[in-house]
Coordinates of C-alpha atoms in Angstrom, one line a residue:
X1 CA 115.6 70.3 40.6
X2 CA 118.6 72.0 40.9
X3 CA 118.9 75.2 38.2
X4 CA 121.9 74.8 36.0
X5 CA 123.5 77.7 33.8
X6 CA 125.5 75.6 30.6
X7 CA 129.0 75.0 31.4
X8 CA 131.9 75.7 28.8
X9 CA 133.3 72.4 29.9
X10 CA 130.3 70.3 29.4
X11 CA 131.4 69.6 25.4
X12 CA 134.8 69.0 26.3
X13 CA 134.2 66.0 29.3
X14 CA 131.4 64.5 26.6
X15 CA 134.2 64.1 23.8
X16 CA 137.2 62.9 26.4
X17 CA 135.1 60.6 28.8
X18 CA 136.7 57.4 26.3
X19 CA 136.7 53.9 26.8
X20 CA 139.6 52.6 29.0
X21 CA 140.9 56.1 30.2
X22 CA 139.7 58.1 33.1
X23 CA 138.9 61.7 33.0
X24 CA 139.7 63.5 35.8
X25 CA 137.1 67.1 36.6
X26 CA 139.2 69.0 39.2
X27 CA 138.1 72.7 41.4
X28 CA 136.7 73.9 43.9
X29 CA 134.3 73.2 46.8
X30 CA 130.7 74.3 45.9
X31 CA 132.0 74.8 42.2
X32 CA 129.4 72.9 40.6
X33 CA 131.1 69.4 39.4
X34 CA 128.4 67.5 40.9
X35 CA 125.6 69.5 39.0
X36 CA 127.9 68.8 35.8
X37 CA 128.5 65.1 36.1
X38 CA 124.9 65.1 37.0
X39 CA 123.6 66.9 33.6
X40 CA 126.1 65.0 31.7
X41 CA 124.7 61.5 33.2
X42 CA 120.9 62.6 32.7
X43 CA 122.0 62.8 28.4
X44 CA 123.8 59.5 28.6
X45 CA 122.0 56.3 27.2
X46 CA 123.7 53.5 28.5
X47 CA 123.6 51.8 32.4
X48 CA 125.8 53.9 34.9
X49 CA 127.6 53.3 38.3
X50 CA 127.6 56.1 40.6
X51 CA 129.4 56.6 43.6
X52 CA 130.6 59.0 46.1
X53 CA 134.5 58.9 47.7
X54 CA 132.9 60.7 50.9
X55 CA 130.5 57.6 51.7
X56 CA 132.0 54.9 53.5
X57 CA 130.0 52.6 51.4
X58 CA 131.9 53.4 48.4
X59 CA 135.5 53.2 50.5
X60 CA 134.3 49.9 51.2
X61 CA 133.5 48.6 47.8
X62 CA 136.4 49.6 46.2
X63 CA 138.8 48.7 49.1
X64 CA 139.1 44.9 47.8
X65 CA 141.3 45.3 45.0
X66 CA 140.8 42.3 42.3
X67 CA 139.7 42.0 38.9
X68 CA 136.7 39.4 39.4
X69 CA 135.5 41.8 42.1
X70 CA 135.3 45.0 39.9
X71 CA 133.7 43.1 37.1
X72 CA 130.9 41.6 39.7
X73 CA 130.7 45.6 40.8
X74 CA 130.0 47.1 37.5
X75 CA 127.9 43.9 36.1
X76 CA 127.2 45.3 32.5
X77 CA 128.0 49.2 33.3
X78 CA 130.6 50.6 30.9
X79 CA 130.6 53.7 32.5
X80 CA 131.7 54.6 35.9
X81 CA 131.1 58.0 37.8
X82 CA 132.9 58.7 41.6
X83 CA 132.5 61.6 43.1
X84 CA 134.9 63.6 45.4
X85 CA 137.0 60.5 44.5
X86 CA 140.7 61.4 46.3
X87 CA 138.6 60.4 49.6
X88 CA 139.2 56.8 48.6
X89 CA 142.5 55.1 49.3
X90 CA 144.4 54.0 46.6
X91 CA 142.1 55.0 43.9
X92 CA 144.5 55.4 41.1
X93 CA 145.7 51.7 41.6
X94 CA 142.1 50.3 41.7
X95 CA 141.2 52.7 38.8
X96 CA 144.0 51.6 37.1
X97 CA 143.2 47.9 38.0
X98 CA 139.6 48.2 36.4
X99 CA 140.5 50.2 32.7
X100 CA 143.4 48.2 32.2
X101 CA 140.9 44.9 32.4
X102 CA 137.6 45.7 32.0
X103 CA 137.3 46.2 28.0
X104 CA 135.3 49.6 27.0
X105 CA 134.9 50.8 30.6
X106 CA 134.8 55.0 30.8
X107 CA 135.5 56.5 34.1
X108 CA 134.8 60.1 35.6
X109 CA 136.3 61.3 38.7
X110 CA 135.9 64.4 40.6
X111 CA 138.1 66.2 43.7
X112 CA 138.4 69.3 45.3
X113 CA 141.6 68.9 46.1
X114 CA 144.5 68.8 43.5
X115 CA 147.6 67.6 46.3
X116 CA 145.1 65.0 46.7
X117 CA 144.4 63.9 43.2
X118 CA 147.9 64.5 42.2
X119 CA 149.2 62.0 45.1
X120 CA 145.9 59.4 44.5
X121 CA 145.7 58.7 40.8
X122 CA 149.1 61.2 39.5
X123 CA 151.8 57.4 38.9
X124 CA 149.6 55.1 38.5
X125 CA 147.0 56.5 36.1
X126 CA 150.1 58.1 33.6
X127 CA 148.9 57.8 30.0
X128 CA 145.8 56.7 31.0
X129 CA 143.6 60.2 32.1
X130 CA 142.3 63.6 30.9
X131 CA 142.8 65.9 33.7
X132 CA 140.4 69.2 33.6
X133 CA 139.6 72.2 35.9
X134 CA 136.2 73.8 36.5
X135 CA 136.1 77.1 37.6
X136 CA 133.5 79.3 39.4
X137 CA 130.8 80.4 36.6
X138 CA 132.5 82.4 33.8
X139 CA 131.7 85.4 32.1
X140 CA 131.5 83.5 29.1
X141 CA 128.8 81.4 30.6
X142 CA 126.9 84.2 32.3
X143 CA 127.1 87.2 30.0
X144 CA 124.7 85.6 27.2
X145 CA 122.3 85.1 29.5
X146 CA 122.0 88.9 30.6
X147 CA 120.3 91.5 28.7
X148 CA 122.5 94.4 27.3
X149 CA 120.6 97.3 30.3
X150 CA 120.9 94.5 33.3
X151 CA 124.7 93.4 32.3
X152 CA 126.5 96.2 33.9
X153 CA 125.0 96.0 37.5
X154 CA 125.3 92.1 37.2
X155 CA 129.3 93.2 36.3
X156 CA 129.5 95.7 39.5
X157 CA 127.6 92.8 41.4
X158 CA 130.2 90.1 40.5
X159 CA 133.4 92.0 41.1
X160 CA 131.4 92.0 45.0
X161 CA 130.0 89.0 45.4
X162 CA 131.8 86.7 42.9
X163 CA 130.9 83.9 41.0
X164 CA 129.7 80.9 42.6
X165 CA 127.0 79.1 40.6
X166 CA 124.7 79.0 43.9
X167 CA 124.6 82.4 44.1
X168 CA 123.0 83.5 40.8
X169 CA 120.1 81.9 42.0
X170 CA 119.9 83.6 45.5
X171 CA 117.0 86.2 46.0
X172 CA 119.0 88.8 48.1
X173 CA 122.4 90.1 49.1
X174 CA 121.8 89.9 52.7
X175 CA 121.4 85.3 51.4
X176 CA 124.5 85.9 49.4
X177 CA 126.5 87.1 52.4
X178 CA 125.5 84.3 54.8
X179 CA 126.6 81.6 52.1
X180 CA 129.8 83.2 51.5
X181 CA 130.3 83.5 55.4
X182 CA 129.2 79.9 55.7
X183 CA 132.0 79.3 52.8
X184 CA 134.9 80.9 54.2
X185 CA 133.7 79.2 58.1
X186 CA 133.0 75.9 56.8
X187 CA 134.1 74.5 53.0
X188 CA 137.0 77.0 52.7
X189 CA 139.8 75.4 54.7
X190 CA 138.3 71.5 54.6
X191 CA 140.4 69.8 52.7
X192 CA 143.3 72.1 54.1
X193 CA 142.5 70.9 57.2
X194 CA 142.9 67.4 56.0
X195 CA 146.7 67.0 55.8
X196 CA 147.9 66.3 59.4
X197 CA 150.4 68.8 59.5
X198 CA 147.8 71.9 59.6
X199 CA 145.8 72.5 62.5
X200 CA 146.0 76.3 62.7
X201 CA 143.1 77.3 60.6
X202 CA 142.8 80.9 62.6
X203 CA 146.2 81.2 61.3
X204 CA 145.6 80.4 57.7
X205 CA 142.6 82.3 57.7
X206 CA 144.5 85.3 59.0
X207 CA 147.3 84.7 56.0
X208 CA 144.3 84.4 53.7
X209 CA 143.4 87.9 55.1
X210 CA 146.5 89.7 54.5
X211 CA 146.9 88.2 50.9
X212 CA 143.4 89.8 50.1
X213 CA 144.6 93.2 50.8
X214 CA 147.8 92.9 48.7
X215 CA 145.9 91.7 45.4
X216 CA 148.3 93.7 42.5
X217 CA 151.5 93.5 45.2
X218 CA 154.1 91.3 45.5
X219 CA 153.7 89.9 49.1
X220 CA 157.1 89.3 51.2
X221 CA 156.9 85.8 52.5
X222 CA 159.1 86.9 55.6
X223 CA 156.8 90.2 56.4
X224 CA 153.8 88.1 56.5
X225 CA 155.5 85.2 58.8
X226 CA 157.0 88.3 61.2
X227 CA 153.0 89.8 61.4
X228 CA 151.7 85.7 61.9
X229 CA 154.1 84.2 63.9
X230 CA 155.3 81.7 62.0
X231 CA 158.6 81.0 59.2
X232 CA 158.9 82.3 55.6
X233 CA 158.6 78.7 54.7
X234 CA 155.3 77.7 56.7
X235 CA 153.7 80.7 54.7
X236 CA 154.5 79.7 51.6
X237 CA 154.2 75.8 52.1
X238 CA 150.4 77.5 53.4
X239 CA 149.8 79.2 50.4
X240 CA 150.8 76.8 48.0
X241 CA 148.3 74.2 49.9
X242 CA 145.5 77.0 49.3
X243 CA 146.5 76.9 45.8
X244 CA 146.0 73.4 45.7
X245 CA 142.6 73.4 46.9
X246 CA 141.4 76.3 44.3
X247 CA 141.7 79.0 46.7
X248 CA 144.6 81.6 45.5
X249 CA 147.1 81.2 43.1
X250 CA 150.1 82.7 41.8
X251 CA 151.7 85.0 39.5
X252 CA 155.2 85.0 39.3
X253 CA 157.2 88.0 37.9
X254 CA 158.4 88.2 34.2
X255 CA 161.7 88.8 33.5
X256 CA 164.3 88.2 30.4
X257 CA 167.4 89.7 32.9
X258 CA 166.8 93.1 32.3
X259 CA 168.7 94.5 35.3
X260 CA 166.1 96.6 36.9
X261 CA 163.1 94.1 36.2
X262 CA 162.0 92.2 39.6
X263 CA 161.8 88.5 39.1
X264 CA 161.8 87.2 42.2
X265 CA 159.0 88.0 43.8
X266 CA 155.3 86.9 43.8
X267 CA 151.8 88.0 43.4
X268 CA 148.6 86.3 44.8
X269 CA 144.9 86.2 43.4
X270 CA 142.2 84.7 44.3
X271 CA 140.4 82.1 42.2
X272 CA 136.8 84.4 43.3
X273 CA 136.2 87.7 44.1
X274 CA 133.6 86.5 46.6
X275 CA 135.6 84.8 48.8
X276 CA 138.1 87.4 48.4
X277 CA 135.6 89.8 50.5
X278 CA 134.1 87.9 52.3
X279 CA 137.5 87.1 54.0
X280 CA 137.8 91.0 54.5
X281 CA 134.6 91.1 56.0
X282 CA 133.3 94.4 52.6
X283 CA 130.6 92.9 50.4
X284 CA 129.5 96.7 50.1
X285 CA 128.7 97.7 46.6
X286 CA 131.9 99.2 44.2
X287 CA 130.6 102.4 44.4
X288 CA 131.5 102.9 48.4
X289 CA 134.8 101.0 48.2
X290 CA 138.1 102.3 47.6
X291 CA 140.0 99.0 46.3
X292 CA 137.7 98.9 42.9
X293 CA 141.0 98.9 41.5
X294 CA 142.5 95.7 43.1
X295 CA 138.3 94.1 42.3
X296 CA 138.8 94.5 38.8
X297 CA 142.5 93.1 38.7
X298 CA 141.8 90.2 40.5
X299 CA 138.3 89.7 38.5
X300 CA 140.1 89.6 35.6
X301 CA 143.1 87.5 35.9
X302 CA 140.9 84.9 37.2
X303 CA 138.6 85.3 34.5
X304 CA 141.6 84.9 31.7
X305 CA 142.7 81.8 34.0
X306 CA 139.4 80.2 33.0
X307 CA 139.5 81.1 29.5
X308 CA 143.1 79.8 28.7
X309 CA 141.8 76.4 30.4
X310 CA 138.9 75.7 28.6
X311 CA 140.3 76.9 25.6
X312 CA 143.2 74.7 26.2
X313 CA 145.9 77.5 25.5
X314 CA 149.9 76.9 25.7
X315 CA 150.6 80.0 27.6
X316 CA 152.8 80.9 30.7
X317 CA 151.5 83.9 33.0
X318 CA 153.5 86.6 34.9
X319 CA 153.3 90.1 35.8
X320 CA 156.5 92.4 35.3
X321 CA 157.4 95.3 37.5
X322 CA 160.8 97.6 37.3
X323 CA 162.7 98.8 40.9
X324 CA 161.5 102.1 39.5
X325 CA 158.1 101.6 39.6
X326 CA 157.3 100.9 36.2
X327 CA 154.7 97.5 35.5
X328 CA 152.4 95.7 33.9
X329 CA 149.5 93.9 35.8
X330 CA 149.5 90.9 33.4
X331 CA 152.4 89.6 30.7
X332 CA 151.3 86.6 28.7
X333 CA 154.1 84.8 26.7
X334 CA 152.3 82.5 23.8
X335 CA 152.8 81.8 20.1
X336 CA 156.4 83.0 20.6
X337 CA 155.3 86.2 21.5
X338 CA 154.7 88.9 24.2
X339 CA 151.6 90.2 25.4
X340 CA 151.4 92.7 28.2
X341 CA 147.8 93.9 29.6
X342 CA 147.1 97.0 32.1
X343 CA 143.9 96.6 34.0
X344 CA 141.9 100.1 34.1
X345 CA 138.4 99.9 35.4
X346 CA 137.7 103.5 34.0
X347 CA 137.5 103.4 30.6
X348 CA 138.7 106.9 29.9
X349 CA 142.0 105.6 32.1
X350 CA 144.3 104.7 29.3
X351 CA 148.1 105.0 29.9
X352 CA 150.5 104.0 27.8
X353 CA 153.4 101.3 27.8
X354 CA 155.9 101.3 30.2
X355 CA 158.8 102.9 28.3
X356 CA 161.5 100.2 30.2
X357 CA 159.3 97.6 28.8
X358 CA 158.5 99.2 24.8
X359 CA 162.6 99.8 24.9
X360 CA 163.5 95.7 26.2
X361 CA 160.9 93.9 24.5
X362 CA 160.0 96.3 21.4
X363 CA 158.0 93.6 19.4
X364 CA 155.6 93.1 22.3
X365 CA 151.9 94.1 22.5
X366 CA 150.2 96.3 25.0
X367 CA 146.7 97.1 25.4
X368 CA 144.7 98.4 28.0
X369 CA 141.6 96.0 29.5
X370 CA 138.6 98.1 31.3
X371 CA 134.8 97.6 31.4
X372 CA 134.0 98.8 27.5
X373 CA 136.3 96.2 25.7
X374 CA 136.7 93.1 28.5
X375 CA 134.6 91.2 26.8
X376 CA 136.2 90.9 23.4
X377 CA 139.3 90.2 25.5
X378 CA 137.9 87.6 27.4
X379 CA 136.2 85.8 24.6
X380 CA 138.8 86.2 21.5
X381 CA 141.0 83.0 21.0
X382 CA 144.1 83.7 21.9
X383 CA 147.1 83.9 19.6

């Protein structure tokens, strides 16, 4: 049997998998929605259908699109599971054949690709589906299981080797590297790869590349087309695929038209640190690396990413930089309010607000994030 840490989201699908509405579990390849689902089906009580949108099986039952033949499908099931679901064609008109006439019936769907689920079951599943998004394993879900003496080389061995649930399990760094080489070769780029206008994956892989060594920089979409060989607009119609299968995604900068503030720009993170390195070909420890700076950043802003979804927050995300040099890794702006947060790995690091900043946006709050008080940060409830 599988070994399964507790996900945050397991509570939430339970009490939003209702009858006659389909609830959608987005993320990643290799993420864990399959364990989930799974763990979730071995607690439920009543008679189940499940099916995979990567057999040809499944394509094939669900490709004749009628009422009587759904019913004779799901005989007395009331609940419906499909995995990797966006592989099947038309999939929100057949769901939205079956909960509009089959009385009580609960779906859940999984993909790894949201420009896939979006386009599948986006029009004709409106008002009827719960969309959520499971991350890599959280510290939330992975700190109470640690001790208080092992937690801080499991932190330094995270910010390396990220979070993939597969990995916890794994007896030895030299296993971990393989699987994250085998992620980056072969899951990474999949459903990339899918659209039929990308074939280049050395190409994307070599974007994917320079993005990781600009983490806590705004990237110049035309820099990194002069350096690939290819338009300003084929990078970023690249990157925003990536972010649409769960690989980067993007922080925009904050600005209220301050003059000297830089809004127009963009910053990339990745969704794991793992990957991150892995791309770069430097899973050595933090202690031999010089970018422990850009580990943490990243580590974090992913981690409040995964915090604000589960938790469900209204927020909106940005960094803010001056053409002076002053910034802020992180803004958050929620509850009517500013929130601006430096990301120090070195606790005895702690430098003060930006004085363009305090002097524009005087009622905002500042505080300073490193390895002593993360974990209050990460597990308060927001504002």
């Amino acid at each position: 049997m599988t070994e399964y840490i507790p996900r945050t989201l397991f509570s939430t699908l339970t009490s939003f998998l209702r009858p006659n509405k389909v609830l959608v579990l987005i993320g990643a390849r290799r993420i864990g929605k399959t364990v989930l689902i799974n763990k979730l089906l071995e607690q439920t009580l009543e008679p189940f259908l499940k099916l995979n949108g990567e057999d040809q099986v499944t394509v094939d039952l669900l490709s004749r699109r009628t009422v009587a033949h759904y019913q004779q499908l799901l005989g007395d099931k009331r609940l419906l599971v499909i995995d990797e679901a966006q592989k099947v064609p038309d999939i929100g008109l057949c769901l939205k054949l079956m909960v509009d006439h089959i009385e009580g019936l609960r779906v859940l769907i999984t993909g790894s690709s949201a420009f896939d689920m979006t386009n599948q079951v986006g029009e004709p599943l409106t008002g009827r589906k719960y969309t959520f998004h499971l991350f890599a394993l959280s510290e939330a879900e992975l700190r109470p299981l640690e001790s208080v003496t092992e937690h801080p080389d499991k932190l330094r061995h995270r910010l390396v080797f990220g979070n993939y649930p597969e990995l916890q399990f794994m007896p030895s760094d030299a296993e971990r590297t393989v699987y994250l080489n085998e992620m980056v070769q072969s899951y990474l780029l999949r459903d990339v790869l899918a659209f039929d206008t990308v074939r280049n994956s050395d190409k994307i892989l070599s974007l994917l590349r320079l993005v990781a060594f600009q983490i806590g920089h705004e990237i110049s979409y035309n820099e990194l087309g002069k350096q690939l060989g290819m338009s300003k607009n084929t990078v970023e119609r690249y990157l925003d695929l990536l972010s649409k299968v769960f690989v980067v995604f993007r922080l925009g900068g904050f600005s209220r038209n301050l003059r000297k503030e830089i809004a127009k720009s963009d910053r990339w993170f990745f969704y794991d640190n793992g990957l991150r390195n892995a791309l770069i070909s430097n899973l050595k420890p933090i202690e031999l690396r010089s970018d422990v700076g850009q580990l943490w950043e990243n580590y974090l802003i992913s981690e409040r990413l995964k915090q604000h979804s589960y938790q469900q927050t209204l927020h909106s995300s940005y960094f803010w930089r001056t053409y002076d040099r002053q910034e802020i890794d992180l803004i958050e702006e929620r509850g009517g309010a500013l929130f601006g947060y430096e990301m120090k790995w070195d606790p005895d690091k702690n430098p003060k607000i930006p004085s363009a900043f305090a002097n524009a946006y005087p009622e905002a709050h500042f505080q300073v994030i490193h390895r002593e008080n993360y974990w209050q940060w990460l597990t308060e409830a927001p504002a």
